[in-house]
PDB file of C-alpha atoms in Angstrom:
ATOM      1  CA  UNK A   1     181.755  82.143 187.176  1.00 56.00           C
ATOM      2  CA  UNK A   2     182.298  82.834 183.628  1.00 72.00           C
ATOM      3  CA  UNK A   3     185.356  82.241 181.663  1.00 86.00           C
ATOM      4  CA  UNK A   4     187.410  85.470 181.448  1.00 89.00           C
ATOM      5  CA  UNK A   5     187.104  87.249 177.912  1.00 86.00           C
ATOM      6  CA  UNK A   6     188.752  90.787 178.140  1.00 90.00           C
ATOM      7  CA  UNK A   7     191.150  90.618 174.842  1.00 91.00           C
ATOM      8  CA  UNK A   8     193.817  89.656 175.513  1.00 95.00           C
ATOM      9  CA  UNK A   9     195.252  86.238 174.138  1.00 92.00           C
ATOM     10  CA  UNK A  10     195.062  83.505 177.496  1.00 94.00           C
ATOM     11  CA  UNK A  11     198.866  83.208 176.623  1.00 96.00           C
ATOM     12  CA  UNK A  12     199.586  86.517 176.728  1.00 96.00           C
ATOM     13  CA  UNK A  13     197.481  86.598 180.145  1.00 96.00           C
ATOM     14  CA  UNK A  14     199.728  84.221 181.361  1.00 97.00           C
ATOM     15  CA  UNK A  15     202.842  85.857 180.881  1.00 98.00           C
ATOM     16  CA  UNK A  16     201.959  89.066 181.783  1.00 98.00           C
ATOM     17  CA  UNK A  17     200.662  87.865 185.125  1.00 98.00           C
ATOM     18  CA  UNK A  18     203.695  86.216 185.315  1.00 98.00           C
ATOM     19  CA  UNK A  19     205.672  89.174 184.981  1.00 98.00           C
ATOM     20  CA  UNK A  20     203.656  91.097 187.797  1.00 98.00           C
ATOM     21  CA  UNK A  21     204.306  88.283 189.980  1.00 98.00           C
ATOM     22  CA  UNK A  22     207.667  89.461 189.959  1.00 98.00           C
ATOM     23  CA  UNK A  23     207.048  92.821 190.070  1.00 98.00           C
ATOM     24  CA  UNK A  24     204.293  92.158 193.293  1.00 98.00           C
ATOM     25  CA  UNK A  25     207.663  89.989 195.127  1.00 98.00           C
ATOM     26  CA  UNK A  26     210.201  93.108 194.352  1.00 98.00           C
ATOM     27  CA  UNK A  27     207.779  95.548 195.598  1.00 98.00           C
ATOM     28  CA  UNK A  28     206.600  93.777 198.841  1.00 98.00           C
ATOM     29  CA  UNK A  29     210.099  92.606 199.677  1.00 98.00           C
ATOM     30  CA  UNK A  30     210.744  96.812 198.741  1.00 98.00           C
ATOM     31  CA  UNK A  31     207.813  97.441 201.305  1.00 98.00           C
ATOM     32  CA  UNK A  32     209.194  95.504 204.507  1.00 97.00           C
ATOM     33  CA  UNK A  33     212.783  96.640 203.872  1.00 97.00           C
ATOM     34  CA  UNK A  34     211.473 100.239 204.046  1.00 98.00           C
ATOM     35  CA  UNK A  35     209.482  99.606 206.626  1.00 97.00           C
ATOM     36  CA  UNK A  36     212.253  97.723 208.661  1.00 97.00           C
ATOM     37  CA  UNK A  37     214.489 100.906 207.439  1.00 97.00           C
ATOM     38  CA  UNK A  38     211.609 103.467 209.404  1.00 98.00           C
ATOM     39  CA  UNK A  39     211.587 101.247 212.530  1.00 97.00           C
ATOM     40  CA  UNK A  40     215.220 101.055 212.952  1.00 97.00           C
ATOM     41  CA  UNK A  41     217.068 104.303 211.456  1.00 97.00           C
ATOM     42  CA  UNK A  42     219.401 106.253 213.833  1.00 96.00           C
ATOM     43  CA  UNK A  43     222.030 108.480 213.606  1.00 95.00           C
ATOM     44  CA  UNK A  44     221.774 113.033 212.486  1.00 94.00           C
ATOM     45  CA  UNK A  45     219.823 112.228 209.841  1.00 94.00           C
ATOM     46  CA  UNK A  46     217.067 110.521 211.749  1.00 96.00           C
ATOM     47  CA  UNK A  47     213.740 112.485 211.866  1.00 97.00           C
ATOM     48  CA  UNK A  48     214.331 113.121 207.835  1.00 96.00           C
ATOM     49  CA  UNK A  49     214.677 109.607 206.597  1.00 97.00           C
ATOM     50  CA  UNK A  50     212.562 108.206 209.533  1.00 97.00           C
ATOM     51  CA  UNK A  51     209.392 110.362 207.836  1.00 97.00           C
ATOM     52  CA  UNK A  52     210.782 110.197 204.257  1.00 97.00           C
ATOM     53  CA  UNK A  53     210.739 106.150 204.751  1.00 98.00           C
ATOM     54  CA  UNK A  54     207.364 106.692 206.143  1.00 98.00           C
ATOM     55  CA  UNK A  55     206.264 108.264 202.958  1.00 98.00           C
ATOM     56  CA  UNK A  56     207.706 105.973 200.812  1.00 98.00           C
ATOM     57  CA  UNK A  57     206.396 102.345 202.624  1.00 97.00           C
ATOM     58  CA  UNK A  58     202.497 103.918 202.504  1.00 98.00           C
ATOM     59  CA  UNK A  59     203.159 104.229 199.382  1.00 98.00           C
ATOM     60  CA  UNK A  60     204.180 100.642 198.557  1.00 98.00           C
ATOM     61  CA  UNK A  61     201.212  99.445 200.714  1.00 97.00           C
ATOM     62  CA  UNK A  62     199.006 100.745 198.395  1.00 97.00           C
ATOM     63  CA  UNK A  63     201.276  99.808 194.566  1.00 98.00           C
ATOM     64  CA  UNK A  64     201.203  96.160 196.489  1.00 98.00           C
ATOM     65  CA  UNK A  65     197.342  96.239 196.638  1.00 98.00           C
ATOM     66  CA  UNK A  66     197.146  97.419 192.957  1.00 98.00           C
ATOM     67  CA  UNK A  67     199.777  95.089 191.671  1.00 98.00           C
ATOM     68  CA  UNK A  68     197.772  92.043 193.267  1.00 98.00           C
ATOM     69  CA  UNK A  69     194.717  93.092 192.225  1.00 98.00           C
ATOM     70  CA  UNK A  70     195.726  93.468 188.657  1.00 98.00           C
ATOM     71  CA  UNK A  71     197.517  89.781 188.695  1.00 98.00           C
ATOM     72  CA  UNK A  72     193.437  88.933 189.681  1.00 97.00           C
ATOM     73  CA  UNK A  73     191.926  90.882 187.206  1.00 97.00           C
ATOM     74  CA  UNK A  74     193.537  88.825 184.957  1.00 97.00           C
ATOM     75  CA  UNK A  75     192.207  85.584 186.279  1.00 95.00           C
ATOM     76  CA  UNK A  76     195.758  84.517 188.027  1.00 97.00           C
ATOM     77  CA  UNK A  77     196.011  83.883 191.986  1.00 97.00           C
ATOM     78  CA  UNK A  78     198.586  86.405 193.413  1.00 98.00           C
ATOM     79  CA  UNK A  79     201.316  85.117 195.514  1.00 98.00           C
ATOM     80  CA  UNK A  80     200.668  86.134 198.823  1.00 96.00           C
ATOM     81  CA  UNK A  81     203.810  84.404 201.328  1.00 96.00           C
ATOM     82  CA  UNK A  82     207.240  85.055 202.335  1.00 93.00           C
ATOM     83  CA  UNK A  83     208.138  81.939 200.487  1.00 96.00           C
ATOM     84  CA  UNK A  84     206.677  82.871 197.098  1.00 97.00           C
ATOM     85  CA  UNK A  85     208.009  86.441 197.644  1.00 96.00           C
ATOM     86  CA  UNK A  86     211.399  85.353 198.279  1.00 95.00           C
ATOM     87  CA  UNK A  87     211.602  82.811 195.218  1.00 97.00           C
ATOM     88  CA  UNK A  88     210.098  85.611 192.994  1.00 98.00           C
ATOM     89  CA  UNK A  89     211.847  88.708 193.925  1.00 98.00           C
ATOM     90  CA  UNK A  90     215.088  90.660 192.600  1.00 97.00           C
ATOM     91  CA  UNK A  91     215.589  91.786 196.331  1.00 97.00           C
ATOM     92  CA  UNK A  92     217.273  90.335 198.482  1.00 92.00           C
ATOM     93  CA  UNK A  93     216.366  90.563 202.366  1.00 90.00           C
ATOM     94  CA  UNK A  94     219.208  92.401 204.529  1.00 93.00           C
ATOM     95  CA  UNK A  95     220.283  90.903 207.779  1.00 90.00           C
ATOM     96  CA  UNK A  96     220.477  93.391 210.848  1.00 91.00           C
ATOM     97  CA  UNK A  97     220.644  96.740 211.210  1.00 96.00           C
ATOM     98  CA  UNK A  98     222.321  98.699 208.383  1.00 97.00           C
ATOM     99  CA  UNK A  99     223.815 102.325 209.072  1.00 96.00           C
ATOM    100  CA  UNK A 100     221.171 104.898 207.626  1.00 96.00           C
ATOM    101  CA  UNK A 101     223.683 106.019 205.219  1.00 96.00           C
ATOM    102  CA  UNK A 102     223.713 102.059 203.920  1.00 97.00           C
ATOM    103  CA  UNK A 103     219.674 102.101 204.352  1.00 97.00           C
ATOM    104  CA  UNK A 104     219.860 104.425 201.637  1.00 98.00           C
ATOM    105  CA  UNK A 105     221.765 102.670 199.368  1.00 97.00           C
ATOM    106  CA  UNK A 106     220.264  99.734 199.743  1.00 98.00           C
ATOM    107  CA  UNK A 107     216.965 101.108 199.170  1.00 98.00           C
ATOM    108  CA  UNK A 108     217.879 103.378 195.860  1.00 98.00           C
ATOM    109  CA  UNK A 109     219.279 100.055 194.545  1.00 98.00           C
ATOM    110  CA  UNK A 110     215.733  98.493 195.615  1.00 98.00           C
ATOM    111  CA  UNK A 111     213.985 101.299 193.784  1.00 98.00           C
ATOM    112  CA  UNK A 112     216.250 100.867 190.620  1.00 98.00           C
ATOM    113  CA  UNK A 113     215.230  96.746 190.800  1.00 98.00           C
ATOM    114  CA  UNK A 114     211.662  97.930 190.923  1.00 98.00           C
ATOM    115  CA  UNK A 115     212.200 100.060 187.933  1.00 98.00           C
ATOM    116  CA  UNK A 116     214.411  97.291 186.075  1.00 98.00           C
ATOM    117  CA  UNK A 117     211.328  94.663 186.879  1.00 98.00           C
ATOM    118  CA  UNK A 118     208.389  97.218 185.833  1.00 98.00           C
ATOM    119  CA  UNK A 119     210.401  97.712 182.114  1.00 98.00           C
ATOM    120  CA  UNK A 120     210.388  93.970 181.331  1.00 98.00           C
ATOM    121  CA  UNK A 121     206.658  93.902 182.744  1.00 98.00           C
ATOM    122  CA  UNK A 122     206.233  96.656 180.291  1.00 98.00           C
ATOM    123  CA  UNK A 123     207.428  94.630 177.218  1.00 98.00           C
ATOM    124  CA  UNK A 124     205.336  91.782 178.212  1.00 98.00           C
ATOM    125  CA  UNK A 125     202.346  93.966 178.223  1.00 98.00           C
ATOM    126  CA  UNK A 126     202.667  95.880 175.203  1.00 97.00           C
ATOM    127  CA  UNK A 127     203.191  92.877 173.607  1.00 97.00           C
ATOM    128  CA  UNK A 128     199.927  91.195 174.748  1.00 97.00           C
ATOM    129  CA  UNK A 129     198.282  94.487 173.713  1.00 96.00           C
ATOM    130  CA  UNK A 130     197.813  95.114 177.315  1.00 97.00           C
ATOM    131  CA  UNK A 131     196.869  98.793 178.145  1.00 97.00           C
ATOM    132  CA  UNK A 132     195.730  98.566 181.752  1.00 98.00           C
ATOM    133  CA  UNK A 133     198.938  96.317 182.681  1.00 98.00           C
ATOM    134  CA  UNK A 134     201.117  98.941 180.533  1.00 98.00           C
ATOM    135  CA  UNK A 135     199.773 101.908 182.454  1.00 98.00           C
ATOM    136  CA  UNK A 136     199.954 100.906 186.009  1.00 98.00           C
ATOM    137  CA  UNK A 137     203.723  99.593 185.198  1.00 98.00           C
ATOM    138  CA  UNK A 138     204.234 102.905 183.795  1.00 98.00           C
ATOM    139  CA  UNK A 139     202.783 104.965 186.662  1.00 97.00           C
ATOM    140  CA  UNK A 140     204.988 102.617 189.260  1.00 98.00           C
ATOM    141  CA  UNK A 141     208.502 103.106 187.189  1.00 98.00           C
ATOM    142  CA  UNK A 142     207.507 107.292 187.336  1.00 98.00           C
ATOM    143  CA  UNK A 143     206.964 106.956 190.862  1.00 98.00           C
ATOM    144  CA  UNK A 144     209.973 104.376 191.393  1.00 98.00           C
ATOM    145  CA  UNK A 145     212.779 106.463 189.580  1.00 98.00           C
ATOM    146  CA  UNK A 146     211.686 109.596 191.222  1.00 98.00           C
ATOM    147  CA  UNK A 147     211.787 108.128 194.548  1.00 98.00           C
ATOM    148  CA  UNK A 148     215.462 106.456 193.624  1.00 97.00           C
ATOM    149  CA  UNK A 149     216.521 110.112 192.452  1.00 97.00           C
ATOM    150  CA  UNK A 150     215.372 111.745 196.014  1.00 96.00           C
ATOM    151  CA  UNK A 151     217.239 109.116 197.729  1.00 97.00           C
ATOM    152  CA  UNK A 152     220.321 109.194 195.430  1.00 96.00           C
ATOM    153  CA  UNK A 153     219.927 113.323 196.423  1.00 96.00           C
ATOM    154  CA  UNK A 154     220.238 112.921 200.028  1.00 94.00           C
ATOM    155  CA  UNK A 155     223.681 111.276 199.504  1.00 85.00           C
ATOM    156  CA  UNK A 156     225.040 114.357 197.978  1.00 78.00           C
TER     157      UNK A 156
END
């Protein structure tokens, strides 16, 4: 295989894959606590959140598939274990079996993280004039504050 040569500084690479290491850690650990949240939600509430948690794990499945692959596309293995996810991510795993109501808030404040992560992914890629990067961080902080707003809304 050739050496990669697609612009951008092998510095700059570095970082930026870096950066979506932590990004790929927040949303996978994201991913299982929604997940987790869709297996396990009870309560008056159920059928809604059990289906909008549904929505919203498919949906990490594939950003966790597109985070990875960019980290690759930039010549950098992707973590791939419970142990590199846990030492790289802004999430923290929950023990048990929260209340839905606590599901909720755990996952807006997972969704916010996500967003937090994506904006300092952002920097590193504009920085390393890195358009791809920059646009699918972009596209996941749209899809990650809209997704924090409808669950901030169902608390109302």
């Amino acid at each position: 295989m050739t050496t990669i040569n697609i612009g951008i500084d092998e510095a700059d690479r570095l970082k930026i894959a870096d950066g979506l290491k932590a990004l790929l850690a927040d949303s996978y650990t994201l991913y299982l606590q929604t997940h987790n949240f869709h297996w396990n939600v009870t309560g008056p509430q159920f059928r809604e959140l059990h289906l909008m948690f549904e929505e919203q794990y498919i949906e990490l499945a594939t950003a966790v598939d597109d985070i990875a692959e960019r980290i690759r596309t930039l010549d950098v293995a992707a973590p791939a274990t419970y142990k590199e996810f846990a030492k790289l991510s802004s999430i923290k795993e929950v023990e048990g079996v929260p209340a839905s109501a606590e599901m909720i808030d755990l996952l807006t404040k997972g969704h916010e993280q996500v967003v937090k992560t994506s904006r300092e992914v952002l920097k590193l890629a504009q920085a390393g004039d890195d358009e791809s990067t920059a646009a699918l961080v972009s596209d996941r902080m749209r899809i990650h504050e809209k997704t924090s707003w409808m669950l901030r809304a169902t608390r109302k």
